[in-house]
Short mmCIF file of C-alpha atoms in Angstrom, two decimals:
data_model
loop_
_atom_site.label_atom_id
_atom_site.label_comp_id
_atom_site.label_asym_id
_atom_site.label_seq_id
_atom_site.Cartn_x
_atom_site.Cartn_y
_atom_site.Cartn_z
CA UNK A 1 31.80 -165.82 -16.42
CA UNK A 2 35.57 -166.60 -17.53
CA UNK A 3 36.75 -162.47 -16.79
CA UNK A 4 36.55 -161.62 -20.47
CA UNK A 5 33.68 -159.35 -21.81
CA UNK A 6 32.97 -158.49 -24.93
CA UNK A 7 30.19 -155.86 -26.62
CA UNK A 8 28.23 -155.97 -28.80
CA UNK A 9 26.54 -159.38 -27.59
CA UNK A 10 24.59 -159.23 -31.33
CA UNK A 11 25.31 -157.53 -34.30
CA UNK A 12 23.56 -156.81 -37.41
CA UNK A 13 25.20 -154.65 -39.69
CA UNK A 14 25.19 -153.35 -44.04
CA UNK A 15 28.31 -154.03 -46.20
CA UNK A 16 28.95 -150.27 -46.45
CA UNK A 17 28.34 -149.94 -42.58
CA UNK A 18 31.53 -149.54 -39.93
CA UNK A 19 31.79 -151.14 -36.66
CA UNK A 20 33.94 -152.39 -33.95
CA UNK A 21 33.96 -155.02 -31.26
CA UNK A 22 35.51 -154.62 -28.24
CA UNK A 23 36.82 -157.17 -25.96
CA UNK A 24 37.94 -156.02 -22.10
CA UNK A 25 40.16 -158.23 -19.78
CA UNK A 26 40.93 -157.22 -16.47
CA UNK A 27 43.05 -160.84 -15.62
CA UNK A 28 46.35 -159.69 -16.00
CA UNK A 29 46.96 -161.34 -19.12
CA UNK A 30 49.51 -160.28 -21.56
CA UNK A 31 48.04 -162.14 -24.42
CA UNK A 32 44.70 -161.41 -26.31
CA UNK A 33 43.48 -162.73 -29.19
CA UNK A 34 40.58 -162.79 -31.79
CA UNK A 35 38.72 -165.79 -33.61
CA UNK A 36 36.23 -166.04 -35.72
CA UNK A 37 33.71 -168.76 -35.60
CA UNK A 38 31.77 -169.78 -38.69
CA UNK A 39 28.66 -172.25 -39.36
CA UNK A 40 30.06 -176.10 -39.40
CA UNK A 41 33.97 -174.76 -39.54
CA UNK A 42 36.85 -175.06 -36.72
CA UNK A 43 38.11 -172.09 -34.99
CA UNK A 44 39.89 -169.63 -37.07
CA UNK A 45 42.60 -167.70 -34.82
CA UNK A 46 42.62 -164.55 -36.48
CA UNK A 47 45.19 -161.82 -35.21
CA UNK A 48 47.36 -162.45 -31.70
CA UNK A 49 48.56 -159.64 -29.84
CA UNK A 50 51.44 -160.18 -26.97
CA UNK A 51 52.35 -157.34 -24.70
CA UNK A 52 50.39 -154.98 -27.01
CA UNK A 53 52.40 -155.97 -29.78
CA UNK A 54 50.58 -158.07 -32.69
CA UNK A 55 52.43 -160.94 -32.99
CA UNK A 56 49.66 -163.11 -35.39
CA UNK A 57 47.72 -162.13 -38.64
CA UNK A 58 46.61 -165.09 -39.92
CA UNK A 59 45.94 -163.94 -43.24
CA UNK A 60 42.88 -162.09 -42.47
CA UNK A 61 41.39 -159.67 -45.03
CA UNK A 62 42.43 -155.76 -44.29
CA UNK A 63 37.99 -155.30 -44.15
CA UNK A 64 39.38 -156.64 -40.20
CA UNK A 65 41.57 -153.80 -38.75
CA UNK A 66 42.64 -155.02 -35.25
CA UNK A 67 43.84 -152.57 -32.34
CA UNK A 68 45.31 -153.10 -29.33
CA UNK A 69 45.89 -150.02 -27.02
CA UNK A 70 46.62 -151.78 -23.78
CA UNK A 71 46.76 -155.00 -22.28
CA UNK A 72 43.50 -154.95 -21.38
CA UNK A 73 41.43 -153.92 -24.60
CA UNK A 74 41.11 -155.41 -27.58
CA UNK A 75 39.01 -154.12 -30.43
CA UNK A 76 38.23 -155.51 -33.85
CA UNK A 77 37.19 -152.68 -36.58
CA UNK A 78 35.32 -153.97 -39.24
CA UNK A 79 34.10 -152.22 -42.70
CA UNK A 80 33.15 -153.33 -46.40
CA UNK A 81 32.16 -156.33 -44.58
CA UNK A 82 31.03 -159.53 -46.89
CA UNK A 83 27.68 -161.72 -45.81
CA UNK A 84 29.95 -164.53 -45.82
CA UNK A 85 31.73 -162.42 -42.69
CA UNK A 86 28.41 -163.58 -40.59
CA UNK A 87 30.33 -165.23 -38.06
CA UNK A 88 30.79 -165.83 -34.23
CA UNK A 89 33.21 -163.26 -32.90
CA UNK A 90 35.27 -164.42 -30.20
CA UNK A 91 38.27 -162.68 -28.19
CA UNK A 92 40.62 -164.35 -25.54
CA UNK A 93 42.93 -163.91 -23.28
CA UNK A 94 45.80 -165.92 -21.35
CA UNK A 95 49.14 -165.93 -20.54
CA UNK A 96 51.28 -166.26 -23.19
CA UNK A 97 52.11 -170.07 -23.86
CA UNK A 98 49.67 -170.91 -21.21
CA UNK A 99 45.68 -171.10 -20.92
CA UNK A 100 43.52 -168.79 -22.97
CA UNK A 101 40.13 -167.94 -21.86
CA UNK A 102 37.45 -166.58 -23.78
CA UNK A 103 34.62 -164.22 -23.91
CA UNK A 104 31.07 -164.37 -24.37
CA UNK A 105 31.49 -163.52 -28.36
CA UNK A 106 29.83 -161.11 -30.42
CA UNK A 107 27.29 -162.82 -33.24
CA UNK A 108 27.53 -160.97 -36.47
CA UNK A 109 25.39 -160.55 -39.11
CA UNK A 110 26.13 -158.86 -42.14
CA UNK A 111 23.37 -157.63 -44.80
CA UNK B 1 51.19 -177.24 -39.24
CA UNK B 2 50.26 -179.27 -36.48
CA UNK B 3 47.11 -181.27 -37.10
CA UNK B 4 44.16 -182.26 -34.56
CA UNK B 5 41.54 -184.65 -34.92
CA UNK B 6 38.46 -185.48 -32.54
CA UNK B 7 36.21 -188.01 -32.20
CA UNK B 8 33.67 -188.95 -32.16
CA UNK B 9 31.96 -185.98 -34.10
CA UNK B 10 28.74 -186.61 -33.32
CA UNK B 11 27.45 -188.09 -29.46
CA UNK B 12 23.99 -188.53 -28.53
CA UNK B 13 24.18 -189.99 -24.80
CA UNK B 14 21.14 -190.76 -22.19
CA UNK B 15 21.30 -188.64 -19.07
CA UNK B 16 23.27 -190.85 -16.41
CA UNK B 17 25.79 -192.54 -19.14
CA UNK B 18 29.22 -191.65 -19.26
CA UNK B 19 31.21 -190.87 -22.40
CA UNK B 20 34.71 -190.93 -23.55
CA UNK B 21 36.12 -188.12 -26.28
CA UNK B 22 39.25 -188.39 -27.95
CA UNK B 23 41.57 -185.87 -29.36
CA UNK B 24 44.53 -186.87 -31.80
CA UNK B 25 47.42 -184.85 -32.27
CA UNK B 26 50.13 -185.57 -35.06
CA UNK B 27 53.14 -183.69 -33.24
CA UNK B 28 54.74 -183.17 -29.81
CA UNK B 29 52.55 -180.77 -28.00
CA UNK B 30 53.67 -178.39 -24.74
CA UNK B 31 50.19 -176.95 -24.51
CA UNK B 32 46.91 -179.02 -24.91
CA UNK B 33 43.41 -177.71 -23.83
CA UNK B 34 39.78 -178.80 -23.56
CA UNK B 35 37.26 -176.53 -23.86
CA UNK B 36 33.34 -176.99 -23.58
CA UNK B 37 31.28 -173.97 -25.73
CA UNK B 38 27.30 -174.52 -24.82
CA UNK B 39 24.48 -173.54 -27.05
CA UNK B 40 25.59 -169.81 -26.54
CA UNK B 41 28.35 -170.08 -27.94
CA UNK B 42 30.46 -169.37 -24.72
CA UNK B 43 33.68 -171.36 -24.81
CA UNK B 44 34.90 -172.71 -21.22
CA UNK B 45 38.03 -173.66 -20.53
CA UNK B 46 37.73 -177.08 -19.11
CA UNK B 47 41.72 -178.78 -18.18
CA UNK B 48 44.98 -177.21 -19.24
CA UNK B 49 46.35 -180.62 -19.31
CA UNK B 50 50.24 -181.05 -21.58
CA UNK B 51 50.32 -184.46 -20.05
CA UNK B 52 49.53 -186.24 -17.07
CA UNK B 53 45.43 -186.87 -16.05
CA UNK B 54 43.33 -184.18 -14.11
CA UNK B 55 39.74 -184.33 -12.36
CA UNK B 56 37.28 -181.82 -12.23
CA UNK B 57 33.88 -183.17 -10.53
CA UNK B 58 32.07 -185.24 -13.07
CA UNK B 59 35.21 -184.65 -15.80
CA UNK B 60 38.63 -186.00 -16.02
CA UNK B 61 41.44 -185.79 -18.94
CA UNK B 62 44.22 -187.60 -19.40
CA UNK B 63 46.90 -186.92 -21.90
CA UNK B 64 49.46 -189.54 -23.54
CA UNK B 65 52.07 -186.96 -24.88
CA UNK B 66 54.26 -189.96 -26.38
CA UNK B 67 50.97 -191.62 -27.93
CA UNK B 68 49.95 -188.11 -28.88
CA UNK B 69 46.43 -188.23 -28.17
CA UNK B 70 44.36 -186.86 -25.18
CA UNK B 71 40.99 -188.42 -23.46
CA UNK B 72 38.19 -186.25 -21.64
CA UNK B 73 36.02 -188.10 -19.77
CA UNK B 74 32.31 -187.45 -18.66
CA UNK B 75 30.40 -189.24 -16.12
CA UNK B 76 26.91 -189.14 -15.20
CA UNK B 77 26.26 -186.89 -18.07
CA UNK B 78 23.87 -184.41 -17.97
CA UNK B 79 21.78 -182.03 -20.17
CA UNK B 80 24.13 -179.20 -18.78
CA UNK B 81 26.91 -180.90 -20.84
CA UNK B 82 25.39 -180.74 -24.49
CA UNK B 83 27.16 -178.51 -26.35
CA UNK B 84 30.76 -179.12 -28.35
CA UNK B 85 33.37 -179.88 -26.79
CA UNK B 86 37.34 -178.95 -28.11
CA UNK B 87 40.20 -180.38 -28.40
CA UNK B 88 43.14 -177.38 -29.20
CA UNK B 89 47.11 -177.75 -28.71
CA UNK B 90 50.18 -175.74 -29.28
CA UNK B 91 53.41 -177.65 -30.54
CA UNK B 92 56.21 -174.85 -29.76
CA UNK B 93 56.71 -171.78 -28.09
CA UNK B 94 54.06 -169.23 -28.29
CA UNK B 95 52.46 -170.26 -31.78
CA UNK B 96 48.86 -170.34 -31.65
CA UNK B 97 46.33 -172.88 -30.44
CA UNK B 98 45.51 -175.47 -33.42
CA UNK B 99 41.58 -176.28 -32.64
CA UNK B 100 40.06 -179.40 -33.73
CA UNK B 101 36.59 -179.76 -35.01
CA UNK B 102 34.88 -180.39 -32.02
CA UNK B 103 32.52 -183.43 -30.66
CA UNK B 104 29.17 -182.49 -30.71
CA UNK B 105 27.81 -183.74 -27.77
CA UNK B 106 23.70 -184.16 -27.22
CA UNK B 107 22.57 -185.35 -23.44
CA UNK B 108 19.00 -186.22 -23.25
CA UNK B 109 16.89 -186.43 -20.50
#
């Protein structure tokens, strides 16, 4: 238990579905960030946000829509998804510059 | 962009042995991490370790900023360790973590 949750757990999901992940911190961090996790790949940071404020989009297709309302929640909306979007789903959180911890994930599968 | 390297990829170990991993990095680093994600696919954060060498129980690090690589340690290895274990680092300000691949590590009893 690193102090980060996030829900769904599992995911299974159409291409013409919506959906969103959430991700919950209650650490005082001002950092969060998602990554996505594929089969036999490295990590792939996908958006930062500092102080609320999204700081990193690395290039992720707009099917992701990221939103940050507070420092503590972090939610990833997803829509149109591909089956090559199947993925591990994980959020962190740290101080900025500093350690990041992560969450449990959220293991998507899209039809 | 900064880029990491691990090794060994793959690491199949008896329960008892001890095992070295390695992380290369090919620029000056202010922020290096290990992390440990088990068959769950939870990802522990292990050492926050820049430089210097820390202990943790069974697990040490030790970073060699000017060589640019880092070492994790594991002794007395257990089946509680499989999982992959990774190697991620930060060269400047508050850019992101660079991961590496990852050392797959097997312990069997």
């Amino acid at each position: 238990e690193t102090g980060v949750t996030q829900t769904p757990r599992h995911l299974v999901m159409g291409m013409t579905n919506k959906k969103s992940l959430k991700c919950e911190q209650h650490l005082g961090h001002n950092a969060m960030y998602w990554y996505k996790q594929s089969a036999k790949k490295p990590l792939e940071l996908m958006f930062v946000y500092n102080f609320k404020e999204q700081t990193e989009n690395n290039s992720v297709p707009s099917r992701f829509s990221p939103e940050c309302p507070n420092s503590s929640h972090l939610f990833l909306h997803l829509h149109t998804l591909q089956p090559e979007d199947s993925a591990l789903y994980l959020c962190a959180s740290g101080l900025a510059g500093v350690t990041q911890y992560f969450g449990p994930g959220t293991r998507l599968t899209v039809l | 962009g900064i880029q990491v390297e691990q090794s060994p990829p793959d690491l199949i170990l008896q329960e008892g042995a001890n095992s070295t991993l390695r992380c290369n990095f090919s620029d000056s680093v202010n922020n290096l991490q290990w992390f440990h994600q088990n068959p769950w696919g939870q990802l522990i954060n292990l050492f926050y370790i820049p430089s210097g060498t820390k202990q943790n129980g069974r697990l040490s690090a030790t970073t060699v900023a000017t060589e640019r690589y880092s070492l994790l340690y594991i002794s007395s290895s257990q089946t509680t360790d499989s999982g992959v274990y990774f190697c991620a680092v930060r060269n400047s300000g508050n850019t992101p973590l660079v991961f590496g691949k990852g050392t797959r590590l097997s312990v069997i009893a």
